[in-house]
């Protein structure tokens, strides 16, 4: 990756630049937040049941909440890779040709199979989609919501925009993007469409042993 | 869902090109060789216009590397104009 600074970071000047340490911290905070969302519902369900077993239905509703909140967050993370509606075939093919030129042979083959590009960086391995990217570091995934604001662009061009920005300034890219989810790669993998899963598998393989699991 | 296996084909030619990613896939705005002065001049003009219109110019520097440029690098094979990105 290049060492230049992404100009878009100027639009989010209040955000500290993302680095290895801040990523690890954000991952831990995310996990703690999830626990903090979940535990009170579980405790309340148990306490209610102990006070009066008739409250069982209310307790079950609370437990469903405790289960649903982390699930919704994971789904939100997986949605960053969700493909948009395809445009006309001609521009899509042209854009795909350019994107194919930008990536290596293995990534090109994976792009053809999954519609996603994987890119190794200093912070981990990225899986880049049209509306965001997933950074895989060991067993943890960071799902970032980031996009080019032009709905007329073909899908492959939207990926190319993100890929070029990522290559220009990886930390800046993560700074500009909004973190949608952080958690186990497996939780994201289960929620993305099946044809896309090989991209996450490849990213996890490439990062295992290279980056310590946070 | 992109399930059809359309194999991306390589399309970069040897001649230096300035391209803009747009709704057609991409549009070639200028082509030049260092020896062709009128072509270089036209490329520089086109480059300036696009930067003024809010595009960013990126030069790929091998796999996994790219550099943002404010001046047209005449020795580059391919200069790509992209729009700004933002958190979604």
Short mmCIF file of C-alpha atoms in Angstrom, two decimals:
data_model
loop_
_atom_site.label_atom_id
_atom_site.label_comp_id
_atom_site.label_asym_id
_atom_site.label_seq_id
_atom_site.Cartn_x
_atom_site.Cartn_y
_atom_site.Cartn_z
CA UNK A 1 0.00 0.00 0.00
CA UNK A 2 1.10 3.55 -0.62
CA UNK A 3 1.98 5.94 2.18
CA UNK A 4 0.04 8.92 0.78
CA UNK A 5 -2.84 10.35 2.77
CA UNK A 6 -6.34 9.87 1.45
CA UNK A 7 -7.84 13.35 0.86
CA UNK A 8 -11.26 12.18 2.07
CA UNK A 9 -9.86 11.99 5.62
CA UNK A 10 -10.12 15.80 5.71
CA UNK A 11 -13.90 15.40 5.79
CA UNK A 12 -13.63 13.39 9.04
CA UNK A 13 -10.87 15.46 10.67
CA UNK A 14 -12.23 14.75 14.16
CA UNK A 15 -11.60 11.02 13.88
CA UNK A 16 -8.26 9.71 15.07
CA UNK A 17 -6.42 7.86 12.34
CA UNK A 18 -6.94 4.11 12.52
CA UNK A 19 -3.93 2.00 13.44
CA UNK A 20 -3.25 -1.49 14.80
CA UNK A 21 -3.73 -0.43 18.42
CA UNK A 22 -6.95 1.47 17.84
CA UNK A 23 -8.35 -1.45 15.86
CA UNK A 24 -7.62 -3.90 18.65
CA UNK A 25 -9.18 -1.51 21.15
CA UNK A 26 -12.27 -0.97 19.02
CA UNK A 27 -12.68 -4.71 18.63
CA UNK A 28 -12.60 -5.20 22.40
CA UNK A 29 -14.95 -2.29 23.02
CA UNK A 30 -17.35 -3.72 20.46
CA UNK A 31 -17.35 -7.08 22.23
CA UNK A 32 -17.86 -5.43 25.62
CA UNK A 33 -20.73 -3.36 24.25
CA UNK A 34 -22.38 -6.47 22.86
CA UNK A 35 -22.03 -8.19 26.23
CA UNK A 36 -23.42 -5.09 27.96
CA UNK A 37 -26.43 -5.18 25.65
CA UNK A 38 -27.04 -8.86 26.23
CA UNK A 39 -26.34 -9.59 29.89
CA UNK A 40 -29.00 -7.28 31.42
CA UNK A 41 -31.74 -9.02 29.41
CA UNK A 42 -30.49 -12.43 30.55
CA UNK A 43 -30.26 -11.33 34.20
CA UNK A 44 -33.70 -9.72 34.08
CA UNK A 45 -35.19 -12.93 32.60
CA UNK A 46 -33.65 -15.06 35.35
CA UNK A 47 -34.63 -12.68 38.16
CA UNK A 48 -38.21 -12.42 36.91
CA UNK A 49 -38.50 -16.18 36.71
CA UNK A 50 -37.10 -16.60 40.22
CA UNK A 51 -39.52 -14.00 41.61
CA UNK A 52 -42.51 -15.49 39.91
CA UNK A 53 -42.47 -18.38 37.42
CA UNK A 54 -45.64 -16.99 35.86
CA UNK A 55 -43.39 -14.30 34.32
CA UNK A 56 -41.82 -16.97 32.07
CA UNK A 57 -43.27 -15.53 28.82
CA UNK A 58 -41.83 -12.10 29.66
CA UNK A 59 -38.50 -13.74 30.48
CA UNK A 60 -38.52 -15.53 27.13
CA UNK A 61 -39.15 -12.24 25.35
CA UNK A 62 -36.17 -10.76 27.17
CA UNK A 63 -34.00 -13.72 26.15
CA UNK A 64 -35.09 -13.28 22.54
CA UNK A 65 -33.94 -9.66 22.81
CA UNK A 66 -30.61 -10.81 24.24
CA UNK A 67 -30.18 -13.15 21.28
CA UNK A 68 -31.50 -10.77 18.61
CA UNK A 69 -29.35 -7.71 19.34
CA UNK A 70 -25.97 -9.36 18.52
CA UNK A 71 -27.58 -11.10 15.55
CA UNK A 72 -28.80 -7.79 14.14
CA UNK A 73 -25.35 -6.26 14.56
CA UNK A 74 -23.74 -9.19 12.75
CA UNK A 75 -26.30 -8.89 9.96
CA UNK A 76 -25.52 -5.20 9.69
CA UNK A 77 -21.85 -6.14 9.30
CA UNK A 78 -22.57 -8.71 6.61
CA UNK A 79 -24.69 -6.17 4.72
CA UNK A 80 -21.59 -4.16 3.78
CA UNK A 81 -20.82 -6.91 1.25
CA UNK A 82 -24.36 -7.13 -0.04
CA UNK A 83 -24.35 -6.58 -3.83
CA UNK A 84 -26.48 -3.86 -5.35
CA UNK A 85 -28.67 -4.21 -8.39
CA UNK A 86 -26.69 -4.79 -11.58
CA UNK A 87 -26.74 -2.11 -14.25
CA UNK A 88 -26.61 -2.59 -18.00
CA UNK A 89 -24.41 -5.43 -19.21
CA UNK A 90 -22.10 -3.31 -21.39
CA UNK A 91 -20.85 -0.86 -18.74
CA UNK A 92 -20.71 -3.67 -16.17
CA UNK A 93 -18.44 -5.70 -18.46
CA UNK A 94 -16.22 -2.69 -19.20
CA UNK A 95 -15.91 -1.90 -15.50
CA UNK A 96 -15.18 -5.53 -14.70
CA UNK A 97 -12.37 -5.49 -17.27
CA UNK A 98 -10.75 -2.52 -15.55
CA UNK A 99 -11.15 -4.06 -12.12
CA UNK A 100 -9.64 -7.27 -13.45
CA UNK A 101 -6.63 -5.26 -14.60
CA UNK A 102 -6.13 -3.85 -11.13
CA UNK A 103 -5.89 -7.14 -9.27
CA UNK A 104 -3.58 -10.14 -9.45
CA UNK A 105 -4.44 -13.49 -10.97
CA UNK A 106 -5.75 -15.16 -7.80
CA UNK A 107 -7.84 -12.15 -6.81
CA UNK A 108 -9.20 -11.96 -10.36
CA UNK A 109 -10.30 -15.57 -10.23
CA UNK A 110 -11.93 -14.98 -6.84
CA UNK A 111 -13.61 -11.84 -8.19
CA UNK A 112 -15.17 -13.86 -11.00
CA UNK A 113 -16.49 -16.43 -8.51
CA UNK A 114 -17.63 -14.18 -5.67
CA UNK A 115 -17.98 -10.62 -6.99
CA UNK A 116 -15.58 -9.50 -4.25
CA UNK A 117 -11.93 -8.48 -4.27
CA UNK A 118 -9.48 -9.52 -1.59
CA UNK A 119 -6.53 -7.30 -0.85
CA UNK A 120 -3.74 -7.86 1.64
CA UNK A 121 -2.82 -4.83 3.69
CA UNK A 122 -0.78 -3.93 6.71
CA UNK A 123 -3.80 -4.02 9.02
CA UNK A 124 -5.02 -7.40 7.76
CA UNK A 125 -6.70 -8.79 4.68
CA UNK A 126 -9.55 -6.83 3.15
CA UNK A 127 -12.57 -8.18 1.34
CA UNK A 128 -13.89 -5.32 -0.76
CA UNK A 129 -17.46 -5.12 -2.00
CA UNK A 130 -19.58 -2.41 -3.59
CA UNK A 131 -20.77 -0.71 -0.42
CA UNK A 132 -18.08 -1.53 2.04
CA UNK A 133 -15.25 -3.78 3.03
CA UNK A 134 -14.49 -6.38 5.65
CA UNK A 135 -11.07 -6.32 7.28
CA UNK A 136 -10.10 -9.79 8.49
CA UNK A 137 -7.54 -9.93 11.30
CA UNK A 138 -7.09 -13.44 12.59
CA UNK A 139 -10.51 -14.65 13.69
CA UNK A 140 -11.97 -11.16 13.99
CA UNK A 141 -13.70 -9.25 11.23
CA UNK A 142 -14.21 -5.50 11.07
CA UNK A 143 -17.04 -4.57 8.74
CA UNK A 144 -16.75 -1.08 7.31
CA UNK A 145 -19.48 0.79 5.54
CA UNK A 146 -17.95 2.98 2.84
CA UNK A 147 -18.97 3.80 -0.70
CA UNK A 148 -18.66 6.08 -3.65
CA UNK A 149 -21.68 8.35 -3.83
CA UNK A 150 -22.67 7.76 -7.45
CA UNK A 151 -25.51 5.34 -8.11
CA UNK A 152 -24.94 5.43 -11.87
CA UNK A 153 -21.61 3.63 -11.59
CA UNK A 154 -21.44 -0.04 -12.54
CA UNK A 155 -20.87 -2.42 -9.64
CA UNK A 156 -17.27 -3.24 -10.54
CA UNK A 157 -16.45 0.48 -10.74
CA UNK A 158 -17.78 0.98 -7.23
CA UNK A 159 -15.46 -1.78 -6.04
CA UNK A 160 -12.58 -0.26 -8.03
CA UNK A 161 -13.16 3.10 -6.34
CA UNK A 162 -12.87 1.51 -2.91
CA UNK A 163 -9.90 -0.61 -3.93
CA UNK A 164 -7.93 2.35 -5.26
CA UNK A 165 -8.68 4.39 -2.14
CA UNK A 166 -7.64 1.46 0.04
CA UNK A 167 -4.39 1.05 -1.85
CA UNK A 168 -3.66 4.76 -1.64
CA UNK A 169 -4.01 4.94 2.14
CA UNK A 170 -5.16 1.89 4.06
CA UNK A 171 -5.38 3.58 7.47
CA UNK A 172 -7.10 6.60 5.90
CA UNK A 173 -9.59 4.29 4.21
CA UNK A 174 -10.50 2.73 7.57
CA UNK A 175 -10.70 6.20 9.11
CA UNK A 176 -13.14 7.48 6.50
CA UNK A 177 -15.30 4.34 6.67
CA UNK A 178 -17.93 3.76 9.35
CA UNK A 179 -17.51 0.66 11.47
CA UNK A 180 -20.72 -1.37 11.17
CA UNK A 181 -19.67 -4.44 13.12
CA UNK A 182 -16.73 -6.13 14.74
CA UNK A 183 -16.79 -9.76 15.76
CA UNK A 184 -15.96 -13.25 14.68
CA UNK A 185 -15.41 -13.85 10.97
CA UNK A 186 -17.67 -16.88 11.24
CA UNK A 187 -20.62 -14.74 12.32
CA UNK A 188 -20.22 -12.55 9.24
CA UNK A 189 -19.60 -15.53 6.99
CA UNK A 190 -22.86 -17.21 8.00
CA UNK A 191 -24.80 -14.12 7.00
CA UNK A 192 -23.32 -13.38 3.57
CA UNK A 193 -24.67 -15.09 0.47
CA UNK A 194 -23.10 -18.47 -0.16
CA UNK A 195 -21.28 -17.52 -3.40
CA UNK A 196 -19.41 -14.80 -1.47
CA UNK A 197 -18.15 -17.01 1.34
CA UNK A 198 -15.00 -18.21 -0.47
CA UNK A 199 -13.73 -14.60 -0.39
CA UNK A 200 -14.01 -14.49 3.40
CA UNK A 201 -12.45 -17.95 3.62
CA UNK A 202 -9.52 -16.82 1.47
CA UNK A 203 -9.08 -13.69 3.58
CA UNK A 204 -9.13 -15.72 6.79
CA UNK A 205 -6.59 -18.18 5.37
CA UNK A 206 -4.27 -15.36 4.29
CA UNK A 207 -4.40 -13.68 7.66
CA UNK A 208 -4.15 -16.73 9.91
CA UNK A 209 -0.72 -16.88 11.46
CA UNK A 210 0.18 -13.47 10.02
CA UNK A 211 -1.88 -11.31 12.35
CA UNK A 212 -2.41 -12.23 15.95
CA UNK A 213 -6.08 -12.77 16.69
CA UNK A 214 -7.28 -9.84 18.74
CA UNK B 1 -26.29 -11.58 -6.64
CA UNK B 2 -23.29 -11.93 -8.91
CA UNK B 3 -23.27 -15.64 -9.52
CA UNK B 4 -22.54 -15.71 -13.23
CA UNK B 5 -18.85 -16.28 -13.81
CA UNK B 6 -17.86 -13.43 -16.15
CA UNK B 7 -14.09 -13.70 -16.36
CA UNK B 8 -12.61 -10.19 -16.22
CA UNK B 9 -10.28 -9.69 -19.14
CA UNK B 10 -7.16 -7.55 -19.18
CA UNK B 11 -7.73 -4.32 -21.07
CA UNK B 12 -4.74 -2.09 -20.22
CA UNK B 13 -2.85 -1.15 -23.40
CA UNK B 14 0.80 -0.06 -23.65
CA UNK B 15 0.05 3.58 -24.58
CA UNK B 16 -0.40 5.91 -21.59
CA UNK B 17 -4.04 6.58 -20.88
CA UNK B 18 -6.09 8.87 -18.71
CA UNK B 19 -9.38 7.22 -17.89
CA UNK B 20 -12.37 8.23 -15.81
CA UNK B 21 -14.60 5.70 -14.08
CA UNK B 22 -18.17 6.61 -14.95
CA UNK B 23 -21.57 5.19 -15.86
CA UNK B 24 -20.20 3.63 -19.04
CA UNK B 25 -17.65 1.58 -17.11
CA UNK B 26 -14.85 3.94 -17.95
CA UNK B 27 -14.13 6.58 -20.53
CA UNK B 28 -10.71 7.23 -22.03
CA UNK B 29 -10.16 10.99 -21.86
CA UNK B 30 -6.65 11.13 -23.28
CA UNK B 31 -3.91 8.95 -24.68
CA UNK B 32 -0.34 10.02 -25.06
CA UNK B 33 3.29 9.12 -25.42
CA UNK B 34 6.01 11.32 -23.96
CA UNK B 35 7.26 12.17 -27.48
CA UNK B 36 3.89 13.40 -28.71
CA UNK B 37 3.72 16.96 -27.35
CA UNK B 38 0.21 17.91 -28.57
CA UNK B 39 -1.16 14.69 -27.06
CA UNK B 40 0.62 15.42 -23.78
CA UNK B 41 -0.80 18.93 -23.73
CA UNK B 42 -4.30 17.65 -24.37
CA UNK B 43 -3.88 15.05 -21.63
CA UNK B 44 -2.70 17.65 -19.12
CA UNK B 45 -5.65 19.89 -19.96
CA UNK B 46 -8.12 17.03 -19.62
CA UNK B 47 -6.48 15.99 -16.35
CA UNK B 48 -6.79 19.52 -14.90
CA UNK B 49 -10.43 19.78 -15.92
CA UNK B 50 -11.31 16.55 -14.18
CA UNK B 51 -9.50 17.49 -10.98
CA UNK B 52 -11.34 20.80 -11.00
CA UNK B 53 -14.59 18.85 -11.40
CA UNK B 54 -13.89 17.03 -8.15
CA UNK B 55 -12.24 13.83 -9.34
CA UNK B 56 -9.14 12.36 -7.73
CA UNK B 57 -6.37 10.91 -9.87
CA UNK B 58 -4.71 7.65 -8.94
CA UNK B 59 -1.75 5.87 -10.45
CA UNK B 60 -1.43 2.16 -9.80
CA UNK B 61 2.06 1.11 -8.83
CA UNK B 62 1.98 -2.64 -9.07
CA UNK B 63 -0.17 -5.04 -7.13
CA UNK B 64 -1.56 -3.59 -3.93
CA UNK B 65 -0.09 -0.15 -4.38
CA UNK B 66 -1.55 3.11 -5.64
CA UNK B 67 -0.57 6.74 -5.43
CA UNK B 68 -2.73 9.80 -5.55
CA UNK B 69 -1.38 12.46 -7.91
CA UNK B 70 -2.09 16.16 -8.42
CA UNK B 71 -0.02 16.47 -11.59
CA UNK B 72 -0.30 14.20 -14.60
CA UNK B 73 2.60 11.73 -14.39
CA UNK B 74 3.68 11.50 -18.01
CA UNK B 75 5.60 8.27 -17.48
CA UNK B 76 2.62 6.43 -16.01
CA UNK B 77 0.92 3.78 -18.12
CA UNK B 78 -2.50 4.38 -16.66
CA UNK B 79 -3.99 7.25 -14.67
CA UNK B 80 -7.43 6.57 -13.24
CA UNK B 81 -9.86 9.27 -12.17
CA UNK B 82 -12.16 8.36 -9.33
CA UNK B 83 -14.83 10.08 -7.32
CA UNK B 84 -14.47 10.71 -3.57
CA UNK B 85 -15.58 8.00 -1.18
CA UNK B 86 -17.39 8.46 2.12
CA UNK B 87 -18.55 6.40 5.06
CA UNK B 88 -21.96 4.89 4.39
#
